[in-house]
């Protein structure tokens, strides 16, 4: 066993999380730049006394197992997503030190959008971008930073501009943005360049600790295994070849004038919540709804029609009213190309039981406000369910014989009332009269709290009464 001369306390003494018998060495190949950069970061975290408030984020790539080694908070994330996760963590824990540690496949290919936007927002995080010109973990495929002419597994004859475009200089790209505070490219090559990288790592971390500045450190790093070179040769290659394409140096530094940024969350005082959430309006008066508390209500409702028929607001009114009756509710709109002309629909659940998913695949109640909706959803209704359809617009009867069917000329009745748009509330009135799952009185009283356009409250109250009247007449 090799003797370890000095190991930063930021690393675990024994890598218990590493599977297998070997708990003392890392998973990195000999000569890999990741190991050296890990040491520089670990040492800085120890010296700055921030190990216990550091959260290290490792996405997919050879460094995905950083959590075996770093005795910090660790989050492993999906490929390319580290800056997005770092954003969330930093915003939730503004006093923590958040490190997004990414490879070139991760940051400059699958995760390009995440890094650009995190940088552009100036998140208070430190990004270490390991550029080894290749995908290490998966066996040496071309990365966005692979050099022209470089042979990789996916460019066996060498990368060409015509086929794969130019290598992307990420530091230069990030430096063009306004928000980043410090952007530098360094390399882990000879001792001198590694010692300079050490200073840069420290500067970047300090900038986060003291001012919450966004910094981006690109590290030219060796991947001897995939470059098919010895460790020594691969370090020379960084200096002699890789650096020609990716010149080291500071690309942007406004750390002196940057005053710092406060990521502390703005919180809302408890006393303001009722007002913000309009809780008074949503207050449940259990006395008024006592009759409904004993009923085993469990309705899954699909409401469908043309965009513009008030399909979504029909669903909103039902779910808002459901809440006022102490039911569990969910409301899920379906926006799609069909919003313009074809069928729009929404799913509403109203239940005494907790709701797992808001999706309604097999409705207990289908409200069809146009023919395409009836055609599309009729067969989904459960046996014994209910179909309510607007027979002033739909020119066919439902075919099902195992469900209850109510034909209501909602649009015609609404026209007679003076506003076609009230057809949806006529259906609400009919539904609650037929199913007796809500108090008509309470629905009428609460309508003003739910509807956005207050001048329509009276009209809609009349529509609800009209729908109920229609059902009563059916039963006579
Ligand atoms: C969504 C997704 N796509 C692809 C992969 C396969 N994959 C694993 S690591 C990797 C590339 C890693 O390369 P890089 O980010 O350069 O890190 P390195 O291994 O060189 O340190 C890829 C494509 C994956 N794990 N997840
Ligand atoms: S494959 Fe390359 S990047 Fe991955 S551990 Fe080995 S040397 Fe490092």
CSV table of C-alpha atoms and ligand atoms in Angstrom, one decimal:
chain,number,residue,atom,x,y,z
A,1,UNK,CA,0.0,0.0,0.0
A,2,UNK,CA,1.3,3.5,-0.9
A,3,UNK,CA,1.9,5.8,2.0
A,4,UNK,CA,-0.2,8.9,1.9
A,5,UNK,CA,2.0,11.9,3.0
A,6,UNK,CA,-0.7,14.5,3.5
A,7,UNK,CA,-4.4,14.3,2.6
A,8,UNK,CA,-6.8,17.3,3.0
A,9,UNK,CA,-9.4,16.8,5.6
A,10,UNK,CA,-11.9,17.7,2.9
A,11,UNK,CA,-11.4,14.1,1.7
A,12,UNK,CA,-12.6,11.1,3.6
A,13,UNK,CA,-9.8,9.1,5.2
A,14,UNK,CA,-11.4,5.9,3.9
A,15,UNK,CA,-13.6,5.9,0.8
A,16,UNK,CA,-16.4,3.8,2.4
A,17,UNK,CA,-18.8,4.7,-0.4
A,18,UNK,CA,-16.5,3.1,-3.0
A,19,UNK,CA,-17.7,-0.4,-3.8
A,20,UNK,CA,-15.3,-3.3,-3.7
A,21,UNK,CA,-12.4,-4.0,-1.4
A,22,UNK,CA,-10.2,-1.0,-2.3
A,23,UNK,CA,-11.3,1.9,-0.1
A,24,UNK,CA,-8.2,3.9,-0.3
A,25,UNK,CA,-7.5,4.8,-3.9
A,26,UNK,CA,-9.6,6.7,-6.3
A,27,UNK,CA,-11.3,5.6,-9.5
A,28,UNK,CA,-9.2,7.9,-11.6
A,29,UNK,CA,-6.6,6.6,-14.0
A,30,UNK,CA,-3.0,7.4,-13.3
A,31,UNK,CA,-2.2,10.9,-14.5
A,32,UNK,CA,-5.8,12.0,-14.7
A,33,UNK,CA,-6.3,15.7,-14.2
A,34,UNK,CA,-9.5,15.2,-12.1
A,35,UNK,CA,-7.4,13.8,-9.2
A,36,UNK,CA,-5.1,16.9,-9.2
A,37,UNK,CA,-8.0,19.3,-9.4
A,38,UNK,CA,-9.8,17.5,-6.6
A,39,UNK,CA,-6.8,18.1,-4.5
A,40,UNK,CA,-6.6,21.8,-5.3
A,41,UNK,CA,-10.3,22.2,-4.5
A,42,UNK,CA,-10.2,20.1,-1.3
A,43,UNK,CA,-7.2,22.0,0.0
A,44,UNK,CA,-8.8,25.4,-0.6
A,45,UNK,CA,-12.1,24.3,1.1
A,46,UNK,CA,-10.1,23.1,4.2
A,47,UNK,CA,-8.0,26.3,4.3
A,48,UNK,CA,-11.1,28.5,4.0
A,49,UNK,CA,-12.9,26.5,6.7
A,50,UNK,CA,-15.9,26.0,4.6
A,51,UNK,CA,-15.9,22.2,4.1
A,52,UNK,CA,-19.1,21.8,6.2
A,53,UNK,CA,-21.0,24.2,4.2
A,54,UNK,CA,-19.9,23.1,0.8
A,55,UNK,CA,-22.2,21.3,-1.6
A,56,UNK,CA,-20.4,19.6,-4.4
A,57,UNK,CA,-22.4,18.8,-7.5
A,58,UNK,CA,-21.2,16.1,-9.8
A,59,UNK,CA,-23.0,15.3,-13.0
A,60,UNK,CA,-22.3,12.4,-15.3
A,61,UNK,CA,-18.6,11.9,-16.4
A,62,UNK,CA,-15.6,10.4,-14.7
A,63,UNK,CA,-16.0,12.7,-11.7
A,64,UNK,CA,-19.5,11.4,-11.1
A,65,UNK,CA,-18.1,9.5,-8.1
A,66,UNK,CA,-16.7,12.7,-6.4
A,67,UNK,CA,-19.0,11.8,-3.5
A,68,UNK,CA,-16.8,8.8,-2.7
A,69,UNK,CA,-14.0,11.2,-1.8
A,70,UNK,CA,-15.3,14.7,-0.8
A,71,UNK,CA,-16.4,14.9,2.8
A,72,UNK,CA,-18.8,17.7,1.9
A,73,UNK,CA,-22.4,17.8,0.9
A,74,UNK,CA,-22.8,16.0,-2.4
A,75,UNK,CA,-25.4,15.8,-5.0
A,76,UNK,CA,-25.1,13.6,-8.1
A,77,UNK,CA,-27.2,15.0,-10.9
A,78,UNK,CA,-28.2,14.0,-14.5
A,79,UNK,CA,-25.9,14.7,-17.4
A,80,UNK,CA,-25.4,18.5,-18.0
A,81,UNK,CA,-27.8,19.6,-15.3
A,82,UNK,CA,-25.4,20.6,-12.5
A,83,UNK,CA,-25.7,24.4,-13.0
A,84,UNK,CA,-29.5,24.1,-12.8
A,85,UNK,CA,-29.3,22.0,-9.6
A,86,UNK,CA,-26.6,24.4,-8.3
A,87,UNK,CA,-29.0,27.3,-8.9
A,88,UNK,CA,-31.7,25.7,-6.8
A,89,UNK,CA,-29.4,24.7,-4.0
A,90,UNK,CA,-27.7,28.1,-3.8
A,91,UNK,CA,-31.0,29.9,-3.9
A,92,UNK,CA,-32.4,27.7,-1.1
A,93,UNK,CA,-29.1,27.8,0.9
A,94,UNK,CA,-27.5,31.2,0.1
A,95,UNK,CA,-24.8,30.7,2.7
A,96,UNK,CA,-23.5,27.5,1.3
A,97,UNK,CA,-20.6,27.1,-1.0
A,98,UNK,CA,-21.9,25.4,-4.2
A,99,UNK,CA,-19.5,23.8,-6.7
A,100,UNK,CA,-20.6,22.7,-10.1
A,101,UNK,CA,-17.9,20.3,-11.3
A,102,UNK,CA,-18.3,19.4,-14.9
A,103,UNK,CA,-16.6,17.7,-17.8
A,104,UNK,CA,-16.5,19.0,-21.4
A,105,UNK,CA,-19.0,16.5,-22.7
A,106,UNK,CA,-21.2,17.4,-19.8
A,107,UNK,CA,-20.9,21.2,-19.8
A,108,UNK,CA,-20.3,22.0,-23.5
A,109,UNK,CA,-22.5,19.4,-25.1
A,110,UNK,CA,-25.6,18.1,-23.3
A,111,UNK,CA,-25.5,20.8,-20.7
A,112,UNK,CA,-24.8,23.9,-22.9
A,113,UNK,CA,-28.1,25.6,-22.1
A,114,UNK,CA,-27.8,25.1,-18.4
A,115,UNK,CA,-24.4,26.6,-18.1
A,116,UNK,CA,-25.1,29.6,-20.4
A,117,UNK,CA,-28.2,30.6,-18.4
A,118,UNK,CA,-26.7,30.0,-15.0
A,119,UNK,CA,-23.8,32.2,-16.0
A,120,UNK,CA,-26.1,34.7,-17.5
A,121,UNK,CA,-28.1,34.9,-14.3
A,122,UNK,CA,-24.8,35.4,-12.4
A,123,UNK,CA,-25.7,32.6,-9.9
A,124,UNK,CA,-23.4,32.7,-6.9
A,125,UNK,CA,-21.7,29.4,-7.7
A,126,UNK,CA,-18.2,28.3,-8.7
A,127,UNK,CA,-18.0,26.2,-11.9
A,128,UNK,CA,-15.0,24.0,-12.5
A,129,UNK,CA,-15.0,22.9,-16.1
A,130,UNK,CA,-12.6,20.1,-16.9
A,131,UNK,CA,-11.6,20.2,-20.5
A,132,UNK,CA,-9.8,17.1,-21.4
A,133,UNK,CA,-10.8,17.2,-25.1
A,134,UNK,CA,-12.7,13.9,-25.0
A,135,UNK,CA,-15.5,12.0,-23.3
A,136,UNK,CA,-13.5,10.1,-20.7
A,137,UNK,CA,-16.0,8.0,-18.9
A,138,UNK,CA,-17.7,6.4,-21.9
A,139,UNK,CA,-14.5,5.4,-23.7
A,140,UNK,CA,-13.2,8.4,-25.7
A,141,UNK,CA,-15.9,9.8,-27.9
A,142,UNK,CA,-15.5,13.3,-29.5
A,143,UNK,CA,-16.3,16.2,-27.2
A,144,UNK,CA,-17.2,19.7,-28.3
A,145,UNK,CA,-13.6,20.6,-27.3
A,146,UNK,CA,-11.9,17.9,-29.3
A,147,UNK,CA,-9.3,19.4,-31.6
A,148,UNK,CA,-9.4,19.5,-35.3
A,149,UNK,CA,-7.7,16.4,-36.6
A,150,UNK,CA,-7.9,14.7,-33.2
A,151,UNK,CA,-8.8,11.0,-33.5
A,152,UNK,CA,-11.4,9.8,-31.1
A,153,UNK,CA,-13.7,6.8,-31.0
A,154,UNK,CA,-16.4,8.8,-33.0
A,155,UNK,CA,-13.9,10.6,-35.2
A,156,UNK,CA,-11.6,7.7,-36.2
A,157,UNK,CA,-10.1,9.7,-39.1
A,158,UNK,CA,-9.8,12.9,-37.0
A,159,UNK,CA,-12.3,15.7,-36.3
A,160,UNK,CA,-13.0,17.9,-39.3
A,161,UNK,CA,-14.6,21.3,-39.4
A,162,UNK,CA,-16.9,20.2,-42.2
A,163,UNK,CA,-18.3,17.3,-40.2
A,164,UNK,CA,-18.2,18.4,-36.6
A,165,UNK,CA,-17.6,22.1,-36.6
A,166,UNK,CA,-14.9,23.9,-34.6
A,167,UNK,CA,-13.8,23.2,-31.0
A,168,UNK,CA,-15.9,25.4,-28.7
A,169,UNK,CA,-14.0,27.8,-26.5
A,170,UNK,CA,-16.4,27.9,-23.5
A,171,UNK,CA,-14.4,30.3,-21.4
A,172,UNK,CA,-14.5,32.9,-24.2
A,173,UNK,CA,-18.2,32.3,-24.7
A,174,UNK,CA,-19.0,32.7,-21.0
A,175,UNK,CA,-16.8,35.8,-20.8
A,176,UNK,CA,-19.0,37.6,-23.3
A,177,UNK,CA,-21.9,37.5,-20.8
A,178,UNK,CA,-22.4,40.4,-18.5
A,179,UNK,CA,-23.1,38.6,-15.2
A,180,UNK,CA,-20.0,36.4,-14.7
A,181,UNK,CA,-17.5,38.0,-12.4
A,182,UNK,CA,-14.4,35.9,-13.0
A,183,UNK,CA,-13.6,33.6,-15.9
A,184,UNK,CA,-10.2,32.1,-16.4
A,185,UNK,CA,-8.7,29.1,-18.2
A,186,UNK,CA,-5.9,27.3,-16.5
A,187,UNK,CA,-4.1,24.1,-17.1
A,188,UNK,CA,-2.8,21.2,-15.1
A,189,UNK,CA,0.4,20.6,-17.0
A,190,UNK,CA,3.8,21.2,-15.4
A,191,UNK,CA,4.3,22.2,-11.8
A,192,UNK,CA,4.3,25.9,-12.6
A,193,UNK,CA,0.9,25.8,-14.4
A,194,UNK,CA,-0.6,23.6,-11.7
A,195,UNK,CA,0.5,26.0,-9.0
A,196,UNK,CA,-1.1,28.8,-11.0
A,197,UNK,CA,-4.3,26.7,-11.2
A,198,UNK,CA,-4.1,26.4,-7.4
A,199,UNK,CA,-4.2,30.2,-7.0
A,200,UNK,CA,-7.1,30.5,-9.5
A,201,UNK,CA,-9.2,27.8,-7.7
A,202,UNK,CA,-8.7,29.6,-4.5
A,203,UNK,CA,-9.6,33.0,-6.0
A,204,UNK,CA,-12.8,31.6,-7.5
A,205,UNK,CA,-13.9,29.9,-4.3
A,206,UNK,CA,-13.1,33.0,-2.2
A,207,UNK,CA,-15.2,35.1,-4.6
A,208,UNK,CA,-18.2,32.9,-3.8
A,209,UNK,CA,-17.5,32.8,-0.1
A,210,UNK,CA,-17.1,36.6,0.2
A,211,UNK,CA,-19.3,38.0,-2.5
A,212,UNK,CA,-21.4,35.3,-4.1
A,213,UNK,CA,-19.9,36.0,-7.5
A,214,UNK,CA,-20.3,33.6,-10.4
A,215,UNK,CA,-16.9,32.3,-11.5
A,216,UNK,CA,-16.0,29.9,-14.2
A,217,UNK,CA,-12.7,28.1,-14.2
A,218,UNK,CA,-11.8,26.0,-17.2
A,219,UNK,CA,-9.1,23.5,-16.5
A,220,UNK,CA,-7.1,21.9,-19.3
A,221,UNK,CA,-6.6,18.5,-18.0
A,222,UNK,CA,-5.1,15.2,-19.0
A,223,UNK,CA,-7.0,12.1,-19.9
A,224,UNK,CA,-4.1,9.7,-20.6
A,225,UNK,CA,-6.4,6.7,-21.0
A,226,UNK,CA,-8.5,8.1,-23.8
A,227,UNK,CA,-5.6,10.0,-25.4
A,228,UNK,CA,-3.7,6.8,-25.4
A,229,UNK,CA,-0.7,8.5,-24.0
A,230,UNK,CA,1.5,8.0,-20.9
A,231,UNK,CA,0.6,10.4,-18.1
A,232,UNK,CA,3.8,12.3,-18.7
A,233,UNK,CA,3.3,12.6,-22.4
A,234,UNK,CA,-0.3,13.7,-21.9
A,235,UNK,CA,0.7,16.5,-19.7
A,236,UNK,CA,3.2,17.7,-22.3
A,237,UNK,CA,0.4,17.4,-24.9
A,238,UNK,CA,-1.7,19.9,-22.9
A,239,UNK,CA,1.0,22.5,-23.1
A,240,UNK,CA,2.2,21.8,-26.6
A,241,UNK,CA,-1.1,21.0,-28.4
A,242,UNK,CA,-4.2,21.6,-26.4
A,243,UNK,CA,-3.2,25.1,-25.2
A,244,UNK,CA,-2.7,26.3,-28.7
A,245,UNK,CA,-6.5,25.9,-29.3
A,246,UNK,CA,-7.5,26.9,-25.8
A,247,UNK,CA,-5.1,29.7,-24.6
A,248,UNK,CA,-4.9,29.9,-20.9
A,249,UNK,CA,-5.4,33.2,-19.1
A,250,UNK,CA,-8.0,35.5,-17.5
A,251,UNK,CA,-10.9,36.0,-19.9
A,252,UNK,CA,-12.9,38.3,-17.6
A,253,UNK,CA,-12.4,39.6,-14.1
A,254,UNK,CA,-14.6,42.2,-12.5
A,255,UNK,CA,-14.1,40.9,-9.0
A,256,UNK,CA,-12.6,44.1,-7.7
A,257,UNK,CA,-15.6,46.2,-8.7
A,258,UNK,CA,-18.2,43.5,-8.1
A,259,UNK,CA,-20.0,44.5,-4.9
A,260,UNK,CA,-21.5,41.2,-4.1
A,261,UNK,CA,-24.9,39.7,-4.4
A,262,UNK,CA,-27.4,38.8,-1.8
A,263,UNK,CA,-29.1,35.5,-2.6
A,264,UNK,CA,-31.1,35.4,0.6
A,265,UNK,CA,-34.6,34.3,-0.1
A,266,UNK,CA,-37.3,36.8,0.2
A,267,UNK,CA,-39.8,35.3,2.6
A,268,UNK,CA,-43.4,36.2,3.2
A,269,UNK,CA,-44.6,37.0,6.6
A,270,UNK,CA,-47.2,34.5,8.0
A,271,UNK,CA,-49.6,37.3,8.6
A,272,UNK,CA,-49.6,38.3,4.9
A,273,UNK,CA,-50.4,34.7,3.7
A,274,UNK,CA,-54.2,34.8,4.1
A,275,UNK,CA,-54.3,37.8,1.9
A,276,UNK,CA,-52.0,36.5,-0.8
A,277,UNK,CA,-53.8,33.2,-1.0
A,278,UNK,CA,-57.2,34.8,-0.7
A,279,UNK,CA,-57.8,32.3,2.1
A,280,UNK,CA,-60.8,34.2,3.4
A,281,UNK,CA,-62.6,33.6,0.2
A,282,UNK,CA,-61.6,29.9,0.2
A,283,UNK,CA,-62.7,29.4,3.8
A,284,UNK,CA,-64.6,26.1,4.3
A,285,UNK,CA,-67.7,26.5,6.3
A,286,UNK,CA,-68.2,22.9,7.5
A,287,UNK,CA,-71.7,23.6,8.7
A,288,UNK,CA,-72.8,24.6,5.3
A,289,UNK,CA,-71.3,21.5,3.7
A,290,UNK,CA,-72.1,18.9,6.4
A,291,UNK,CA,-74.5,17.0,4.0
A,292,UNK,CA,-71.6,16.3,1.6
A,293,UNK,CA,-69.1,15.1,4.2
A,294,UNK,CA,-70.7,11.7,4.5
A,295,UNK,CA,-70.8,11.0,0.8
A,296,UNK,CA,-68.2,8.8,-0.8
A,297,UNK,CA,-67.6,11.2,-3.6
A,298,UNK,CA,-64.9,10.2,-6.1
A,299,UNK,CA,-65.4,11.8,-9.5
A,300,UNK,CA,-63.0,12.0,-12.3
A,301,UNK,CA,-64.3,14.5,-14.8
A,302,UNK,CA,-63.2,15.2,-18.3
A,303,UNK,CA,-64.4,18.4,-19.8
A,304,UNK,CA,-63.9,18.9,-23.5
A,305,UNK,CA,-65.0,21.3,-26.2
A,306,UNK,CA,-63.7,24.0,-28.6
A,307,UNK,CA,-61.2,26.6,-27.3
A,308,UNK,CA,-63.3,29.6,-26.3
A,309,UNK,CA,-66.3,27.6,-24.9
A,310,UNK,CA,-65.0,28.1,-21.4
A,311,UNK,CA,-63.9,24.5,-21.0
A,312,UNK,CA,-61.0,25.4,-18.7
A,313,UNK,CA,-63.1,27.8,-16.6
A,314,UNK,CA,-65.8,25.2,-16.2
A,315,UNK,CA,-63.1,23.0,-14.7
A,316,UNK,CA,-61.8,25.8,-12.5
A,317,UNK,CA,-65.2,26.6,-11.1
A,318,UNK,CA,-65.9,22.9,-10.3
A,319,UNK,CA,-62.5,22.4,-8.6
A,320,UNK,CA,-62.7,25.8,-6.7
A,321,UNK,CA,-66.2,24.9,-5.5
A,322,UNK,CA,-65.0,21.4,-4.7
A,323,UNK,CA,-62.4,22.9,-2.4
A,324,UNK,CA,-65.1,24.9,-0.6
A,325,UNK,CA,-66.9,21.6,0.0
A,326,UNK,CA,-63.8,20.2,1.8
A,327,UNK,CA,-63.1,17.8,-1.1
A,328,UNK,CA,-59.7,16.9,-2.4
A,329,UNK,CA,-59.5,18.4,-5.9
A,330,UNK,CA,-57.2,18.6,-8.9
A,331,UNK,CA,-57.4,20.6,-12.1
A,332,UNK,CA,-55.3,19.8,-15.1
A,333,UNK,CA,-55.6,21.7,-18.4
A,334,UNK,CA,-54.5,20.2,-21.7
A,335,UNK,CA,-53.1,22.9,-23.9
A,336,UNK,CA,-52.2,21.7,-27.3
A,337,UNK,CA,-52.5,22.6,-31.0
A,338,UNK,CA,-56.1,21.7,-30.5
A,339,UNK,CA,-56.7,24.9,-28.5
A,340,UNK,CA,-57.0,26.7,-31.8
A,341,UNK,CA,-60.1,25.3,-33.3
A,342,UNK,CA,-60.2,21.6,-32.4
A,343,UNK,CA,-60.8,20.1,-28.9
A,344,UNK,CA,-59.5,21.7,-25.7
A,345,UNK,CA,-59.9,19.7,-22.6
A,346,UNK,CA,-59.2,19.6,-18.9
A,347,UNK,CA,-59.3,17.0,-16.2
A,348,UNK,CA,-60.8,17.6,-12.8
A,349,UNK,CA,-60.9,15.3,-9.9
A,350,UNK,CA,-63.2,15.8,-6.9
A,351,UNK,CA,-62.8,13.3,-4.2
A,352,UNK,CA,-63.1,12.5,-0.5
A,353,UNK,CA,-59.8,10.6,-0.9
A,354,UNK,CA,-56.3,11.9,-1.5
A,355,UNK,CA,-55.5,12.4,-5.2
A,356,UNK,CA,-52.4,10.7,-6.5
A,357,UNK,CA,-52.3,12.0,-10.1
A,358,UNK,CA,-54.4,14.7,-11.7
A,359,UNK,CA,-54.6,12.8,-14.9
A,360,UNK,CA,-58.1,11.5,-15.9
A,361,UNK,CA,-57.8,8.7,-18.4
A,362,UNK,CA,-61.2,7.0,-17.7
A,363,UNK,CA,-63.7,9.6,-16.6
A,364,UNK,CA,-66.6,8.9,-14.3
A,365,UNK,CA,-68.2,12.0,-16.0
A,366,UNK,CA,-67.6,13.3,-19.5
A,367,UNK,CA,-68.8,16.8,-20.4
A,368,UNK,CA,-68.7,17.1,-24.2
A,369,UNK,CA,-69.3,20.5,-25.5
A,370,UNK,CA,-68.7,19.7,-29.2
A,371,UNK,CA,-68.8,16.7,-31.5
A,372,UNK,CA,-65.0,16.0,-31.8
A,373,UNK,CA,-64.9,15.8,-28.0
A,374,UNK,CA,-67.7,13.3,-27.8
A,375,UNK,CA,-66.1,11.3,-30.6
A,376,UNK,CA,-62.7,11.4,-28.8
A,377,UNK,CA,-63.7,10.6,-25.2
A,378,UNK,CA,-67.0,8.7,-25.3
A,379,UNK,CA,-65.4,5.3,-25.2
A,380,UNK,CA,-63.1,6.3,-22.3
A,381,UNK,CA,-66.0,6.8,-19.9
A,382,UNK,CA,-66.2,4.1,-17.2
A,383,UNK,CA,-69.2,1.7,-17.4
A,384,UNK,CA,-71.9,3.2,-15.2
A,385,UNK,CA,-70.5,6.7,-15.7
A,386,UNK,CA,-72.2,9.8,-17.0
A,387,UNK,CA,-72.0,11.7,-20.3
A,388,UNK,CA,-73.4,15.2,-20.4
A,389,UNK,CA,-73.4,16.6,-23.9
A,390,UNK,CA,-74.5,19.8,-25.5
A,391,UNK,CA,-77.1,18.6,-28.0
A,392,UNK,CA,-77.6,22.1,-29.5
A,393,UNK,CA,-74.1,21.6,-31.0
A,394,UNK,CA,-73.6,17.9,-31.2
A,395,UNK,CA,-75.6,16.2,-34.0
A,396,UNK,CA,-75.3,12.7,-32.8
A,397,UNK,CA,-76.3,10.7,-29.7
A,398,UNK,CA,-73.7,8.8,-27.7
A,399,UNK,CA,-73.5,5.2,-28.7
A,400,UNK,CA,-72.9,3.8,-25.2
A,401,UNK,CA,-75.6,1.8,-23.5
A,402,UNK,CA,-73.8,1.2,-20.3
A,403,UNK,CA,-73.6,4.8,-19.1
A,404,UNK,CA,-76.1,7.5,-18.1
A,405,UNK,CA,-76.6,10.2,-20.7
A,406,UNK,CA,-77.9,13.7,-20.3
A,407,UNK,CA,-78.4,15.8,-23.5
A,408,UNK,CA,-78.7,19.4,-22.6
A,409,UNK,CA,-79.0,22.3,-25.2
A,410,UNK,CA,-76.6,24.4,-23.2
A,411,UNK,CA,-75.5,26.7,-26.0
A,412,UNK,CA,-79.1,27.3,-27.0
A,413,UNK,CA,-80.2,28.0,-23.4
A,414,UNK,CA,-77.2,30.4,-23.0
A,415,UNK,CA,-78.2,32.3,-26.2
A,416,UNK,CA,-81.7,32.7,-24.8
A,417,UNK,CA,-80.2,34.0,-21.6
A,418,UNK,CA,-78.3,36.6,-23.6
A,419,UNK,CA,-74.7,35.3,-23.7
A,420,UNK,CA,-73.5,32.2,-25.5
A,421,UNK,CA,-70.5,32.0,-23.1
A,422,UNK,CA,-72.8,31.1,-20.2
A,423,UNK,CA,-73.2,27.6,-21.7
A,424,UNK,CA,-70.5,26.2,-19.4
A,425,UNK,CA,-72.2,27.4,-16.2
A,426,UNK,CA,-75.5,25.9,-17.4
A,427,UNK,CA,-73.7,22.6,-17.4
A,428,UNK,CA,-72.2,23.3,-14.0
A,429,UNK,CA,-75.8,23.9,-12.7
A,430,UNK,CA,-77.0,20.7,-14.4
A,431,UNK,CA,-74.2,18.6,-13.1
A,432,UNK,CA,-74.4,19.6,-9.4
A,433,UNK,CA,-78.2,19.2,-9.5
A,434,UNK,CA,-78.0,15.8,-11.0
A,435,UNK,CA,-75.1,14.4,-8.9
A,436,UNK,CA,-75.8,16.3,-5.7
A,437,UNK,CA,-72.1,16.5,-4.9
A,438,UNK,CA,-72.3,20.3,-4.0
A,439,UNK,CA,-74.6,22.8,-2.5
A,440,UNK,CA,-76.2,25.0,-5.1
A,441,UNK,CA,-76.6,27.7,-2.6
A,442,UNK,CA,-72.9,27.7,-1.7
A,443,UNK,CA,-71.9,27.6,-5.3
A,444,UNK,CA,-74.0,30.6,-6.1
A,445,UNK,CA,-72.7,32.5,-3.1
A,446,UNK,CA,-69.1,31.8,-3.9
A,447,UNK,CA,-69.2,32.5,-7.6
A,448,UNK,CA,-68.1,36.1,-7.1
A,449,UNK,CA,-64.9,34.9,-5.4
A,450,UNK,CA,-64.0,32.6,-8.2
A,451,UNK,CA,-64.8,34.4,-11.4
A,452,UNK,CA,-62.3,36.9,-12.6
A,453,UNK,CA,-64.8,39.1,-14.3
A,454,UNK,CA,-67.1,40.4,-11.6
A,455,UNK,CA,-69.6,41.9,-14.1
A,456,UNK,CA,-70.4,38.3,-15.2
A,457,UNK,CA,-71.3,36.9,-11.8
A,458,UNK,CA,-75.0,37.6,-12.0
A,459,UNK,CA,-75.3,36.2,-15.5
A,460,UNK,CA,-73.5,33.0,-14.5
A,461,UNK,CA,-75.6,32.6,-11.4
A,462,UNK,CA,-78.6,32.7,-13.6
A,463,UNK,CA,-77.0,30.1,-15.9
A,464,UNK,CA,-76.4,27.8,-13.0
A,465,UNK,CA,-80.0,28.1,-11.9
A,466,UNK,CA,-81.2,27.5,-15.5
A,467,UNK,CA,-79.1,24.3,-15.7
A,468,UNK,CA,-80.5,23.0,-12.4
A,469,UNK,CA,-84.0,23.8,-13.6
A,470,UNK,CA,-83.4,21.8,-16.8
A,471,UNK,CA,-82.5,18.7,-14.7
A,472,UNK,CA,-85.5,19.1,-12.4
A,473,UNK,CA,-87.8,19.3,-15.5
A,474,UNK,CA,-86.2,16.1,-16.9
A,475,UNK,CA,-87.1,14.3,-13.7
A,476,UNK,CA,-90.7,15.4,-13.7
B,1,LIG,C1,-28.5,11.6,-20.6
B,1,LIG,C2,-27.2,10.8,-20.7
B,1,LIG,N1,-26.7,10.8,-22.0
B,1,LIG,C3,-25.5,10.2,-22.2
B,1,LIG,C4,-24.9,9.5,-21.1
B,1,LIG,C5,-23.6,8.8,-21.4
B,1,LIG,N2,-22.4,9.5,-20.8
B,1,LIG,C6,-21.9,9.2,-19.7
B,1,LIG,S1,-20.5,10.1,-19.3
B,1,LIG,C7,-20.6,10.9,-20.8
B,1,LIG,C8,-19.6,11.9,-21.3
B,1,LIG,C9,-18.7,12.4,-20.2
B,1,LIG,O1,-17.7,13.2,-20.7
B,1,LIG,P1,-17.1,14.4,-20.0
B,1,LIG,O2,-18.3,15.3,-19.5
B,1,LIG,O3,-16.2,15.1,-20.9
B,1,LIG,O4,-16.5,13.9,-18.7
B,1,LIG,P2,-15.2,13.0,-18.5
B,1,LIG,O5,-15.7,11.6,-18.3
B,1,LIG,O6,-14.3,13.2,-19.6
B,1,LIG,O7,-14.6,13.5,-17.2
B,1,LIG,C10,-21.7,10.4,-21.6
B,1,LIG,C11,-22.0,10.9,-22.9
B,1,LIG,C12,-25.5,9.6,-19.9
B,1,LIG,N3,-24.9,9.0,-18.8
B,1,LIG,N4,-26.6,10.3,-19.7
B,2,LIG,S1,-10.8,8.0,-18.5
B,2,LIG,FE1,-9.7,9.9,-18.6
B,2,LIG,S2,-10.9,11.4,-17.5
B,2,LIG,FE2,-11.6,9.4,-16.9
B,2,LIG,S3,-10.5,8.8,-15.1
B,2,LIG,FE3,-9.4,8.0,-16.8
B,2,LIG,S4,-7.9,9.6,-17.4
B,2,LIG,FE4,-9.5,10.5,-16.1
